Amino acid sequence: MPTPASSRRSSTPSVFTWVISCWLWLTVISANLAEAVAEGRGKAQAEQAGAEPRGHPSRARPCAGSWQAA
C-alpha cells in the first residue's frame, strides 16, 4: 500500500522556504531603513527651512506699471 504524499514530506522547511523567508525579512528591514532615512531628511529640511531669514519683501505688480514693494 503506497503512502500518501503528505506523509512523505519532511517536517523541516526546504531551502527554498528559507531563501524566501530571508528575502522577505531583508525587504522589511530595508523598507524600515529607507523610511527612517527619509524621515530624517525631512526633519533636517524642515529645520533648515525654518532657520532661513524671511527678509525678502513681497512684490505686487499693478495692472499698468512696474514692480513695486507691497
PDB file of C-alpha atoms in Angstrom:
ATOM      1  CA  MET A   1       0.000   0.000   0.000  1.00  0.00           C
ATOM      2  CA  PRO A   2       1.588   3.341  -1.054  1.00  0.00           C
ATOM      3  CA  THR A   3       1.904   6.136   1.471  1.00  0.00           C
ATOM      4  CA  PRO A   4       0.129   9.437   0.836  1.00  0.00           C
ATOM      5  CA  ALA A   5       2.228  12.327  -0.477  1.00  0.00           C
ATOM      6  CA  SER A   6       1.719  14.355   2.695  1.00  0.00           C
ATOM      7  CA  SER A   7       3.359  11.701   4.869  1.00  0.00           C
ATOM      8  CA  ARG A   8       6.489  11.698   2.700  1.00  0.00           C
ATOM      9  CA  ARG A   9       7.136  15.387   3.240  1.00  0.00           C
ATOM     10  CA  SER A  10       9.751  16.443   5.726  1.00  0.00           C
ATOM     11  CA  SER A  11       8.749  18.489   8.747  1.00  0.00           C
ATOM     12  CA  THR A  12      11.767  20.769   8.272  1.00  0.00           C
ATOM     13  CA  PRO A  13      11.449  23.676   5.845  1.00  0.00           C
ATOM     14  CA  SER A  14      13.153  23.321   2.484  1.00  0.00           C
ATOM     15  CA  VAL A  15      15.984  25.516   1.248  1.00  0.00           C
ATOM     16  CA  PHE A  16      13.528  27.363  -0.995  1.00  0.00           C
ATOM     17  CA  THR A  17      11.381  28.248   2.028  1.00  0.00           C
ATOM     18  CA  TRP A  18      14.421  29.569   3.911  1.00  0.00           C
ATOM     19  CA  VAL A  19      15.538  31.659   0.938  1.00  0.00           C
ATOM     20  CA  ILE A  20      12.085  33.206   0.515  1.00  0.00           C
ATOM     21  CA  SER A  21      11.816  33.896   4.250  1.00  0.00           C
ATOM     22  CA  CYS A  22      15.216  35.601   4.332  1.00  0.00           C
ATOM     23  CA  TRP A  23      14.369  37.625   1.233  1.00  0.00           C
ATOM     24  CA  LEU A  24      11.126  38.856   2.799  1.00  0.00           C
ATOM     25  CA  TRP A  25      12.840  39.800   6.071  1.00  0.00           C
ATOM     26  CA  LEU A  26      15.540  41.706   4.186  1.00  0.00           C
ATOM     27  CA  THR A  27      12.824  43.547   2.281  1.00  0.00           C
ATOM     28  CA  VAL A  28      11.112  44.570   5.522  1.00  0.00           C
ATOM     29  CA  ILE A  29      14.374  45.694   7.121  1.00  0.00           C
ATOM     30  CA  SER A  30      15.441  47.727   4.077  1.00  0.00           C
ATOM     31  CA  ALA A  31      11.998  49.358   3.872  1.00  0.00           C
ATOM     32  CA  ASN A  32      12.231  50.390   7.530  1.00  0.00           C
ATOM     33  CA  LEU A  33      15.722  51.783   6.950  1.00  0.00           C
ATOM     34  CA  ALA A  34      14.581  53.744   3.890  1.00  0.00           C
ATOM     35  CA  GLU A  35      11.638  55.185   5.824  1.00  0.00           C
ATOM     36  CA  ALA A  36      13.895  56.248   8.701  1.00  0.00           C
ATOM     37  CA  VAL A  37      16.362  57.926   6.333  1.00  0.00           C
ATOM     38  CA  ALA A  38      13.549  59.770   4.538  1.00  0.00           C
ATOM     39  CA  GLU A  39      12.084  60.928   7.841  1.00  0.00           C
ATOM     40  CA  GLY A  40      15.477  62.198   8.996  1.00  0.00           C
ATOM     41  CA  ARG A  41      15.987  64.089   5.751  1.00  0.00           C
ATOM     42  CA  GLY A  42      12.534  65.624   6.011  1.00  0.00           C
ATOM     43  CA  LYS A  43      13.141  66.804   9.565  1.00  0.00           C
ATOM     44  CA  ALA A  44      16.520  68.287   8.623  1.00  0.00           C
ATOM     45  CA  GLN A  45      14.988  70.040   5.629  1.00  0.00           C
ATOM     46  CA  ALA A  46      12.172  71.450   7.786  1.00  0.00           C
ATOM     47  CA  GLU A  47      14.670  72.704  10.371  1.00  0.00           C
ATOM     48  CA  GLN A  48      16.745  74.408   7.727  1.00  0.00           C
ATOM     49  CA  ALA A  49      13.696  75.998   6.103  1.00  0.00           C
ATOM     50  CA  GLY A  50      12.590  77.355   9.471  1.00  0.00           C
ATOM     51  CA  ALA A  51      16.042  78.837  10.137  1.00  0.00           C
ATOM     52  CA  GLU A  52      16.186  80.845   6.900  1.00  0.00           C
ATOM     53  CA  PRO A  53      15.641  84.576   7.309  1.00  0.00           C
ATOM     54  CA  ARG A  54      12.468  85.982   5.873  1.00  0.00           C
ATOM     55  CA  GLY A  55      13.912  89.300   4.733  1.00  0.00           C
ATOM     56  CA  HIS A  56      12.555  89.144   1.208  1.00  0.00           C
ATOM     57  CA  PRO A  57       9.750  91.664   0.727  1.00  0.00           C
ATOM     58  CA  SER A  58       6.783  90.615  -1.317  1.00  0.00           C
ATOM     59  CA  ARG A  59       6.150  92.446  -4.531  1.00  0.00           C
ATOM     60  CA  ALA A  60       2.942  93.325  -6.258  1.00  0.00           C
ATOM     61  CA  ARG A  61       2.559  94.314  -9.886  1.00  0.00           C
ATOM     62  CA  PRO A  62      -0.017  96.910 -10.698  1.00  0.00           C
ATOM     63  CA  CYS A  63      -2.079  96.487 -13.826  1.00  0.00           C
ATOM     64  CA  ALA A  64      -0.142  99.015 -15.882  1.00  0.00           C
ATOM     65  CA  GLY A  65       3.227  99.723 -14.350  1.00  0.00           C
ATOM     66  CA  SER A  66       6.431  98.412 -12.952  1.00  0.00           C
ATOM     67  CA  TRP A  67       7.031  96.238  -9.898  1.00  0.00           C
ATOM     68  CA  GLN A  68       6.532  97.946  -6.562  1.00  0.00           C
ATOM     69  CA  ALA A  69       7.119  96.856  -2.994  1.00  0.00           C
ATOM     70  CA  ALA A  70       3.865  95.905  -1.374  1.00  0.00           C
TER      71      ALA A  70
END
